[in-house]
């Protein structure tokens, strides 16, 4: 383990004390020099002039030299005492005030050491002047806000995923227990049980695949970046849901022009596929779907609008959260509730953004903006 140097408080104290010592020494040296110059600049007399001081007769030069030495000694004696007092006072004051100034930093350090998933609700909420330390404390509080929101979102996601996975597994177990407990179960009953188990298994497989795709796209960079025509992606994704749309007698309108976006072809097709699947499965019989692809100087735009149930505008943003299926939440029997979550995560991985608005007559319109590919 690498050894650390002295702490910030000690370093500031030493630096302050050293500065005070240097300044005091310079002032003492200036005083020493000035005393000599004062006596040198005093009125001069012939060198052999004699004066009587306290009954003792001496020459002027001897008197001047004696006074200069005495004055410098007095100055040096008093200066050294003042120098020592100044250095000690500077060290004590620097240590005291530095401790007060750095106290919020110690609070931040203590809060970080006590931080855990169960104590994310604590905040510093530092009061006082808005200086650099207060800015650091506010930044730390903001970081805790983001961490708490992320942990809460993760807890909800894990709880919802566990619930969703438990449902098909419970169906499988119940069907197996009921069928195996019936000694008179015939081939037809076994076939019915197998069909139910297969359906539940497919649902669990879809959910696991969606969870893996969401984990792949959420916060992870793209492995492939190449120009992709969104109109071609829409055409390919539509083939997978066309039969289901025709069975529900949905009216479709496509206004697609060539629009190149830069990204992963598989993920872009998944974006279009999720939007079209939602438009079909959350629609009503005889409804409509409108799909448009546009291009601009910065963004290539994919928009899928459809009829469907009436969605309150204030709940539209919730549809991008995991395991949301319209206003019915988990009551829908189709889909995994991860479609729009995967769309937003995949679009964000491409450097774009996704928006949704509720159709006034019922339904949803989702618009995806993706960076346009350089020509």
GROMACS .gro file of C-alpha atoms in nm:
model
  375
    1UNK     CA    1   0.000   0.000   0.000
    2UNK     CA    2   0.143   0.336  -0.099
    3UNK     CA    3   0.219   0.566   0.192
    4UNK     CA    4   0.033   0.894   0.192
    5UNK     CA    5   0.189   1.230   0.273
    6UNK     CA    6   0.074   1.472   0.541
    7UNK     CA    7  -0.291   1.572   0.543
    8UNK     CA    8  -0.432   1.883   0.383
    9UNK     CA    9  -0.482   2.054   0.721
   10UNK     CA   10  -0.120   1.998   0.821
   11UNK     CA   11   0.010   2.110   0.483
   12UNK     CA   12  -0.192   2.432   0.491
   13UNK     CA   13  -0.074   2.500   0.848
   14UNK     CA   14   0.290   2.441   0.758
   15UNK     CA   15   0.262   2.658   0.447
   16UNK     CA   16   0.097   2.942   0.638
   17UNK     CA   17   0.353   2.924   0.919
   18UNK     CA   18   0.641   2.921   0.672
   19UNK     CA   19   0.503   3.227   0.493
   20UNK     CA   20   0.463   3.416   0.821
   21UNK     CA   21   0.816   3.316   0.926
   22UNK     CA   22   0.965   3.436   0.596
   23UNK     CA   23   0.779   3.768   0.612
   24UNK     CA   24   0.877   3.821   0.976
   25UNK     CA   25   1.241   3.743   0.899
   26UNK     CA   26   1.241   3.989   0.609
   27UNK     CA   27   1.090   4.258   0.832
   28UNK     CA   28   1.350   4.189   1.103
   29UNK     CA   29   1.629   4.216   0.847
   30UNK     CA   30   1.486   4.542   0.716
   31UNK     CA   31   1.472   4.680   1.072
   32UNK     CA   32   1.832   4.577   1.133
   33UNK     CA   33   1.941   4.753   0.815
   34UNK     CA   34   1.737   5.065   0.880
   35UNK     CA   35   1.880   5.108   1.232
   36UNK     CA   36   2.231   5.111   1.091
   37UNK     CA   37   2.134   5.357   0.820
   38UNK     CA   38   1.970   5.590   1.073
   39UNK     CA   39   2.293   5.621   1.272
   40UNK     CA   40   2.502   5.647   0.956
   41UNK     CA   41   2.287   5.935   0.834
   42UNK     CA   42   2.303   6.128   1.164
   43UNK     CA   43   2.494   6.467   1.165
   44UNK     CA   44   2.868   6.401   1.143
   45UNK     CA   45   3.143   6.557   1.353
   46UNK     CA   46   3.517   6.549   1.318
   47UNK     CA   47   3.643   6.206   1.416
   48UNK     CA   48   3.859   6.343   1.696
   49UNK     CA   49   3.571   6.531   1.854
   50UNK     CA   50   3.515   6.417   2.209
   51UNK     CA   51   3.197   6.415   2.411
   52UNK     CA   52   3.125   6.334   2.773
   53UNK     CA   53   2.853   6.072   2.846
   54UNK     CA   54   2.777   5.982   3.209
   55UNK     CA   55   3.110   6.133   3.315
   56UNK     CA   56   3.304   5.934   3.053
   57UNK     CA   57   3.476   6.116   2.770
   58UNK     CA   58   3.474   5.935   2.433
   59UNK     CA   59   3.509   6.026   2.072
   60UNK     CA   60   3.202   6.079   1.855
   61UNK     CA   61   3.283   5.777   1.637
   62UNK     CA   62   3.307   5.549   1.938
   63UNK     CA   63   2.980   5.682   2.070
   64UNK     CA   64   2.808   5.631   1.735
   65UNK     CA   65   2.937   5.276   1.699
   66UNK     CA   66   2.831   5.192   2.054
   67UNK     CA   67   2.479   5.331   2.004
   68UNK     CA   68   2.442   5.145   1.674
   69UNK     CA   69   2.542   4.813   1.828
   70UNK     CA   70   2.313   4.868   2.127
   71UNK     CA   71   2.018   4.963   1.908
   72UNK     CA   72   2.067   4.661   1.684
   73UNK     CA   73   2.095   4.431   1.984
   74UNK     CA   74   1.773   4.571   2.131
   75UNK     CA   75   1.602   4.538   1.794
   76UNK     CA   76   1.730   4.183   1.749
   77UNK     CA   77   1.623   4.080   2.099
   78UNK     CA   78   1.272   4.226   2.066
   79UNK     CA   79   1.245   4.110   1.704
   80UNK     CA   80   1.331   3.749   1.788
   81UNK     CA   81   1.070   3.742   2.062
   82UNK     CA   82   0.812   3.892   1.825
   83UNK     CA   83   0.923   3.651   1.551
   84UNK     CA   84   0.869   3.350   1.776
   85UNK     CA   85   0.531   3.481   1.891
   86UNK     CA   86   0.422   3.548   1.532
   87UNK     CA   87   0.523   3.202   1.414
   88UNK     CA   88   0.350   3.026   1.703
   89UNK     CA   89   0.038   3.241   1.666
   90UNK     CA   90   0.030   3.179   1.289
   91UNK     CA   91   0.061   2.804   1.339
   92UNK     CA   92  -0.215   2.794   1.603
   93UNK     CA   93  -0.451   3.017   1.406
   94UNK     CA   94  -0.385   2.836   1.078
   95UNK     CA   95  -0.448   2.497   1.242
   96UNK     CA   96  -0.769   2.620   1.407
   97UNK     CA   97  -0.921   2.801   1.112
   98UNK     CA   98  -0.815   2.532   0.866
   99UNK     CA   99  -0.993   2.276   1.082
  100UNK     CA  100  -1.310   2.484   1.073
  101UNK     CA  101  -1.286   2.538   0.699
  102UNK     CA  102  -1.222   2.168   0.632
  103UNK     CA  103  -1.493   2.043   0.868
  104UNK     CA  104  -1.748   2.010   0.583
  105UNK     CA  105  -1.494   1.797   0.398
  106UNK     CA  106  -1.470   1.570   0.701
  107UNK     CA  107  -1.851   1.555   0.705
  108UNK     CA  108  -1.849   1.450   0.340
  109UNK     CA  109  -1.583   1.187   0.414
  110UNK     CA  110  -1.776   1.055   0.715
  111UNK     CA  111  -2.099   1.038   0.516
  112UNK     CA  112  -1.921   0.852   0.235
  113UNK     CA  113  -1.777   0.599   0.481
  114UNK     CA  114  -2.118   0.532   0.632
  115UNK     CA  115  -2.284   0.511   0.292
  116UNK     CA  116  -2.467   0.191   0.207
  117UNK     CA  117  -2.774   0.085   0.016
  118UNK     CA  118  -2.981   0.123   0.335
  119UNK     CA  119  -2.854   0.472   0.428
  120UNK     CA  120  -2.885   0.656   0.097
  121UNK     CA  121  -3.150   0.885   0.245
  122UNK     CA  122  -2.899   1.085   0.454
  123UNK     CA  123  -2.789   1.424   0.321
  124UNK     CA  124  -2.533   1.685   0.430
  125UNK     CA  125  -2.748   1.992   0.350
  126UNK     CA  126  -2.458   2.221   0.431
  127UNK     CA  127  -2.558   2.573   0.532
  128UNK     CA  128  -2.345   2.884   0.519
  129UNK     CA  129  -2.166   3.079   0.248
  130UNK     CA  130  -2.177   2.942  -0.104
  131UNK     CA  131  -1.808   2.867  -0.143
  132UNK     CA  132  -1.618   2.578  -0.298
  133UNK     CA  133  -1.675   2.352   0.003
  134UNK     CA  134  -2.048   2.418  -0.005
  135UNK     CA  135  -2.048   2.342  -0.377
  136UNK     CA  136  -1.873   2.011  -0.306
  137UNK     CA  137  -2.130   1.924  -0.039
  138UNK     CA  138  -2.418   2.010  -0.276
  139UNK     CA  139  -2.258   1.797  -0.546
  140UNK     CA  140  -2.229   1.509  -0.298
  141UNK     CA  141  -2.597   1.547  -0.204
  142UNK     CA  142  -2.694   1.549  -0.572
  143UNK     CA  143  -2.490   1.232  -0.626
  144UNK     CA  144  -2.673   1.066  -0.336
  145UNK     CA  145  -3.005   1.168  -0.494
  146UNK     CA  146  -2.905   0.998  -0.818
  147UNK     CA  147  -2.778   0.689  -0.637
  148UNK     CA  148  -3.095   0.660  -0.431
  149UNK     CA  149  -3.310   0.690  -0.742
  150UNK     CA  150  -3.096   0.429  -0.919
  151UNK     CA  151  -3.117   0.185  -0.625
  152UNK     CA  152  -3.493   0.234  -0.596
  153UNK     CA  153  -3.532   0.177  -0.969
  154UNK     CA  154  -3.317  -0.136  -0.945
  155UNK     CA  155  -3.521  -0.270  -0.653
  156UNK     CA  156  -3.847  -0.214  -0.842
  157UNK     CA  157  -3.700  -0.371  -1.154
  158UNK     CA  158  -3.581  -0.681  -0.966
  159UNK     CA  159  -3.914  -0.712  -0.784
  160UNK     CA  160  -4.111  -0.677  -1.108
  161UNK     CA  161  -3.883  -0.917  -1.294
  162UNK     CA  162  -3.918  -1.173  -1.014
  163UNK     CA  163  -4.295  -1.137  -1.023
  164UNK     CA  164  -4.308  -1.172  -1.401
  165UNK     CA  165  -4.085  -1.479  -1.400
  166UNK     CA  166  -4.274  -1.636  -1.110
  167UNK     CA  167  -4.604  -1.623  -1.300
  168UNK     CA  168  -4.519  -1.866  -1.584
  169UNK     CA  169  -4.325  -2.089  -1.347
  170UNK     CA  170  -4.624  -2.104  -1.112
  171UNK     CA  171  -4.847  -2.193  -1.408
  172UNK     CA  172  -4.612  -2.474  -1.509
  173UNK     CA  173  -4.593  -2.613  -1.156
  174UNK     CA  174  -4.968  -2.594  -1.102
  175UNK     CA  175  -5.046  -2.769  -1.430
  176UNK     CA  176  -4.792  -3.042  -1.359
  177UNK     CA  177  -4.917  -3.096  -1.003
  178UNK     CA  178  -5.282  -3.110  -1.108
  179UNK     CA  179  -5.220  -3.343  -1.400
  180UNK     CA  180  -4.984  -3.575  -1.214
  181UNK     CA  181  -5.224  -3.598  -0.918
  182UNK     CA  182  -5.499  -3.724  -1.149
  183UNK     CA  183  -5.453  -4.102  -1.192
  184UNK     CA  184  -5.720  -4.108  -1.465
  185UNK     CA  185  -5.557  -3.841  -1.685
  186UNK     CA  186  -5.587  -3.944  -2.048
  187UNK     CA  187  -5.389  -3.844  -2.356
  188UNK     CA  188  -5.612  -3.545  -2.424
  189UNK     CA  189  -5.555  -3.410  -2.072
  190UNK     CA  190  -5.181  -3.460  -2.106
  191UNK     CA  191  -5.182  -3.279  -2.438
  192UNK     CA  192  -5.374  -2.989  -2.284
  193UNK     CA  193  -5.125  -2.974  -1.998
  194UNK     CA  194  -4.833  -2.981  -2.241
  195UNK     CA  195  -4.985  -2.694  -2.438
  196UNK     CA  196  -5.025  -2.481  -2.127
  197UNK     CA  197  -4.670  -2.561  -2.015
  198UNK     CA  198  -4.536  -2.475  -2.360
  199UNK     CA  199  -4.717  -2.141  -2.362
  200UNK     CA  200  -4.584  -2.057  -2.017
  201UNK     CA  201  -4.234  -2.160  -2.121
  202UNK     CA  202  -4.250  -1.938  -2.428
  203UNK     CA  203  -4.361  -1.648  -2.214
  204UNK     CA  204  -4.070  -1.703  -1.974
  205UNK     CA  205  -3.831  -1.730  -2.268
  206UNK     CA  206  -3.959  -1.402  -2.413
  207UNK     CA  207  -3.915  -1.229  -2.079
  208UNK     CA  208  -3.560  -1.359  -2.030
  209UNK     CA  209  -3.467  -1.257  -2.385
  210UNK     CA  210  -3.611  -0.910  -2.325
  211UNK     CA  211  -3.422  -0.876  -1.996
  212UNK     CA  212  -3.096  -0.976  -2.164
  213UNK     CA  213  -3.155  -0.729  -2.445
  214UNK     CA  214  -3.234  -0.452  -2.198
  215UNK     CA  215  -2.916  -0.530  -2.002
  216UNK     CA  216  -2.720  -0.526  -2.327
  217UNK     CA  217  -2.848  -0.185  -2.435
  218UNK     CA  218  -2.877  -0.010  -2.098
  219UNK     CA  219  -2.557   0.188  -2.042
  220UNK     CA  220  -2.342  -0.026  -2.275
  221UNK     CA  221  -2.178   0.108  -2.590
  222UNK     CA  222  -2.258  -0.026  -2.934
  223UNK     CA  223  -2.051  -0.312  -3.069
  224UNK     CA  224  -2.140  -0.225  -3.431
  225UNK     CA  225  -2.169   0.117  -3.593
  226UNK     CA  226  -2.262   0.138  -3.958
  227UNK     CA  227  -2.507   0.330  -4.180
  228UNK     CA  228  -2.854   0.174  -4.169
  229UNK     CA  229  -3.161   0.276  -4.371
  230UNK     CA  230  -3.452   0.312  -4.128
  231UNK     CA  231  -3.710   0.252  -4.401
  232UNK     CA  232  -3.551  -0.088  -4.471
  233UNK     CA  233  -3.549  -0.163  -4.099
  234UNK     CA  234  -3.919  -0.080  -4.073
  235UNK     CA  235  -4.001  -0.300  -4.373
  236UNK     CA  236  -3.814  -0.594  -4.217
  237UNK     CA  237  -3.972  -0.544  -3.873
  238UNK     CA  238  -4.322  -0.516  -4.023
  239UNK     CA  239  -4.299  -0.863  -4.177
  240UNK     CA  240  -4.291  -1.015  -3.827
  241UNK     CA  241  -4.622  -0.856  -3.718
  242UNK     CA  242  -4.809  -0.819  -4.046
  243UNK     CA  243  -5.010  -1.139  -4.001
  244UNK     CA  244  -5.118  -1.038  -3.652
  245UNK     CA  245  -5.215  -0.691  -3.777
  246UNK     CA  246  -5.422  -0.838  -4.061
  247UNK     CA  247  -5.594  -1.074  -3.817
  248UNK     CA  248  -5.701  -0.770  -3.610
  249UNK     CA  249  -5.814  -0.589  -3.927
  250UNK     CA  250  -5.584  -0.291  -3.864
  251UNK     CA  251  -5.556  -0.013  -4.122
  252UNK     CA  252  -5.193   0.074  -4.189
  253UNK     CA  253  -5.031   0.374  -4.350
  254UNK     CA  254  -4.656   0.392  -4.419
  255UNK     CA  255  -4.483   0.718  -4.510
  256UNK     CA  256  -4.122   0.608  -4.526
  257UNK     CA  257  -3.841   0.773  -4.716
  258UNK     CA  258  -3.477   0.661  -4.720
  259UNK     CA  259  -3.318   0.783  -4.396
  260UNK     CA  260  -2.970   0.670  -4.296
  261UNK     CA  261  -2.889   0.638  -3.927
  262UNK     CA  262  -2.562   0.529  -3.775
  263UNK     CA  263  -2.580   0.230  -3.543
  264UNK     CA  264  -2.626  -0.142  -3.490
  265UNK     CA  265  -2.862  -0.294  -3.754
  266UNK     CA  266  -2.992  -0.561  -3.514
  267UNK     CA  267  -3.072  -0.310  -3.239
  268UNK     CA  268  -3.230  -0.066  -3.483
  269UNK     CA  269  -3.453  -0.344  -3.615
  270UNK     CA  270  -3.544  -0.430  -3.255
  271UNK     CA  271  -3.641  -0.067  -3.195
  272UNK     CA  272  -3.872  -0.068  -3.497
  273UNK     CA  273  -3.999  -0.416  -3.410
  274UNK     CA  274  -4.092  -0.320  -3.053
  275UNK     CA  275  -4.274  -0.005  -3.168
  276UNK     CA  276  -4.472  -0.195  -3.432
  277UNK     CA  277  -4.548  -0.485  -3.195
  278UNK     CA  278  -4.682  -0.243  -2.935
  279UNK     CA  279  -4.886  -0.064  -3.202
  280UNK     CA  280  -5.045  -0.396  -3.304
  281UNK     CA  281  -5.092  -0.568  -2.969
  282UNK     CA  282  -5.216  -0.265  -2.774
  283UNK     CA  283  -5.456  -0.167  -3.051
  284UNK     CA  284  -5.823  -0.253  -3.083
  285UNK     CA  285  -5.983  -0.450  -3.362
  286UNK     CA  286  -6.035  -0.234  -3.668
  287UNK     CA  287  -5.793   0.034  -3.547
  288UNK     CA  288  -5.518   0.211  -3.736
  289UNK     CA  289  -5.139   0.237  -3.744
  290UNK     CA  290  -4.934   0.514  -3.906
  291UNK     CA  291  -4.560   0.476  -3.953
  292UNK     CA  292  -4.334   0.753  -4.083
  293UNK     CA  293  -3.962   0.774  -4.150
  294UNK     CA  294  -3.808   1.116  -4.210
  295UNK     CA  295  -3.456   1.252  -4.240
  296UNK     CA  296  -3.297   1.584  -4.151
  297UNK     CA  297  -2.959   1.749  -4.118
  298UNK     CA  298  -2.890   1.603  -3.772
  299UNK     CA  299  -3.154   1.339  -3.698
  300UNK     CA  300  -3.322   1.053  -3.874
  301UNK     CA  301  -3.673   1.020  -3.731
  302UNK     CA  302  -3.894   0.713  -3.690
  303UNK     CA  303  -4.251   0.774  -3.573
  304UNK     CA  304  -4.512   0.504  -3.502
  305UNK     CA  305  -4.864   0.616  -3.408
  306UNK     CA  306  -5.162   0.392  -3.340
  307UNK     CA  307  -5.509   0.386  -3.199
  308UNK     CA  308  -5.586   0.205  -2.877
  309UNK     CA  309  -5.696   0.261  -2.522
  310UNK     CA  310  -5.718   0.613  -2.385
  311UNK     CA  311  -5.397   0.701  -2.198
  312UNK     CA  312  -5.384   0.997  -1.956
  313UNK     CA  313  -5.112   1.240  -2.073
  314UNK     CA  314  -4.953   1.246  -1.728
  315UNK     CA  315  -4.896   0.869  -1.743
  316UNK     CA  316  -4.729   0.856  -2.083
  317UNK     CA  317  -4.379   0.882  -1.939
  318UNK     CA  318  -4.449   0.583  -1.712
  319UNK     CA  319  -4.484   0.363  -2.020
  320UNK     CA  320  -4.106   0.377  -2.067
  321UNK     CA  321  -4.055   0.215  -1.726
  322UNK     CA  322  -4.007  -0.164  -1.715
  323UNK     CA  323  -4.315  -0.387  -1.694
  324UNK     CA  324  -4.565  -0.119  -1.794
  325UNK     CA  325  -4.844  -0.221  -2.029
  326UNK     CA  326  -5.061   0.082  -2.081
  327UNK     CA  327  -5.295   0.190  -1.806
  328UNK     CA  328  -5.364  -0.174  -1.715
  329UNK     CA  329  -5.004  -0.227  -1.604
  330UNK     CA  330  -4.955  -0.605  -1.553
  331UNK     CA  331  -5.307  -0.715  -1.638
  332UNK     CA  332  -5.228  -0.758  -2.006
  333UNK     CA  333  -5.163  -1.114  -2.111
  334UNK     CA  334  -4.944  -1.031  -2.413
  335UNK     CA  335  -4.592  -0.893  -2.417
  336UNK     CA  336  -4.337  -0.860  -2.141
  337UNK     CA  337  -4.385  -0.496  -2.046
  338UNK     CA  338  -4.028  -0.417  -2.153
  339UNK     CA  339  -4.089  -0.300  -2.510
  340UNK     CA  340  -4.062   0.075  -2.463
  341UNK     CA  341  -3.793   0.035  -2.196
  342UNK     CA  342  -3.579  -0.149  -2.451
  343UNK     CA  343  -3.660   0.115  -2.713
  344UNK     CA  344  -3.544   0.401  -2.491
  345UNK     CA  345  -3.230   0.216  -2.378
  346UNK     CA  346  -3.137   0.116  -2.734
  347UNK     CA  347  -3.200   0.466  -2.868
  348UNK     CA  348  -2.990   0.617  -2.589
  349UNK     CA  349  -2.709   0.373  -2.674
  350UNK     CA  350  -2.716   0.517  -3.027
  351UNK     CA  351  -2.690   0.873  -2.895
  352UNK     CA  352  -3.054   0.958  -2.972
  353UNK     CA  353  -3.371   1.006  -2.773
  354UNK     CA  354  -3.730   0.877  -2.772
  355UNK     CA  355  -4.051   1.066  -2.693
  356UNK     CA  356  -4.414   0.966  -2.667
  357UNK     CA  357  -4.744   1.154  -2.664
  358UNK     CA  358  -5.094   1.027  -2.605
  359UNK     CA  359  -5.335   1.036  -2.899
  360UNK     CA  360  -5.639   1.242  -2.789
  361UNK     CA  361  -5.884   0.984  -2.928
  362UNK     CA  362  -5.694   0.694  -2.771
  363UNK     CA  363  -5.362   0.536  -2.849
  364UNK     CA  364  -5.001   0.639  -2.848
  365UNK     CA  365  -4.750   0.809  -3.078
  366UNK     CA  366  -4.381   0.732  -3.022
  367UNK     CA  367  -4.110   0.929  -3.198
  368UNK     CA  368  -3.747   0.816  -3.211
  369UNK     CA  369  -3.462   1.049  -3.307
  370UNK     CA  370  -3.137   0.884  -3.418
  371UNK     CA  371  -2.813   1.051  -3.532
  372UNK     CA  372  -2.804   1.073  -3.907
  373UNK     CA  373  -2.523   0.885  -4.081
  374UNK     CA  374  -2.258   1.100  -4.251
  375UNK     CA  375  -2.299   1.108  -4.626
   0.00000   0.00000   0.00000
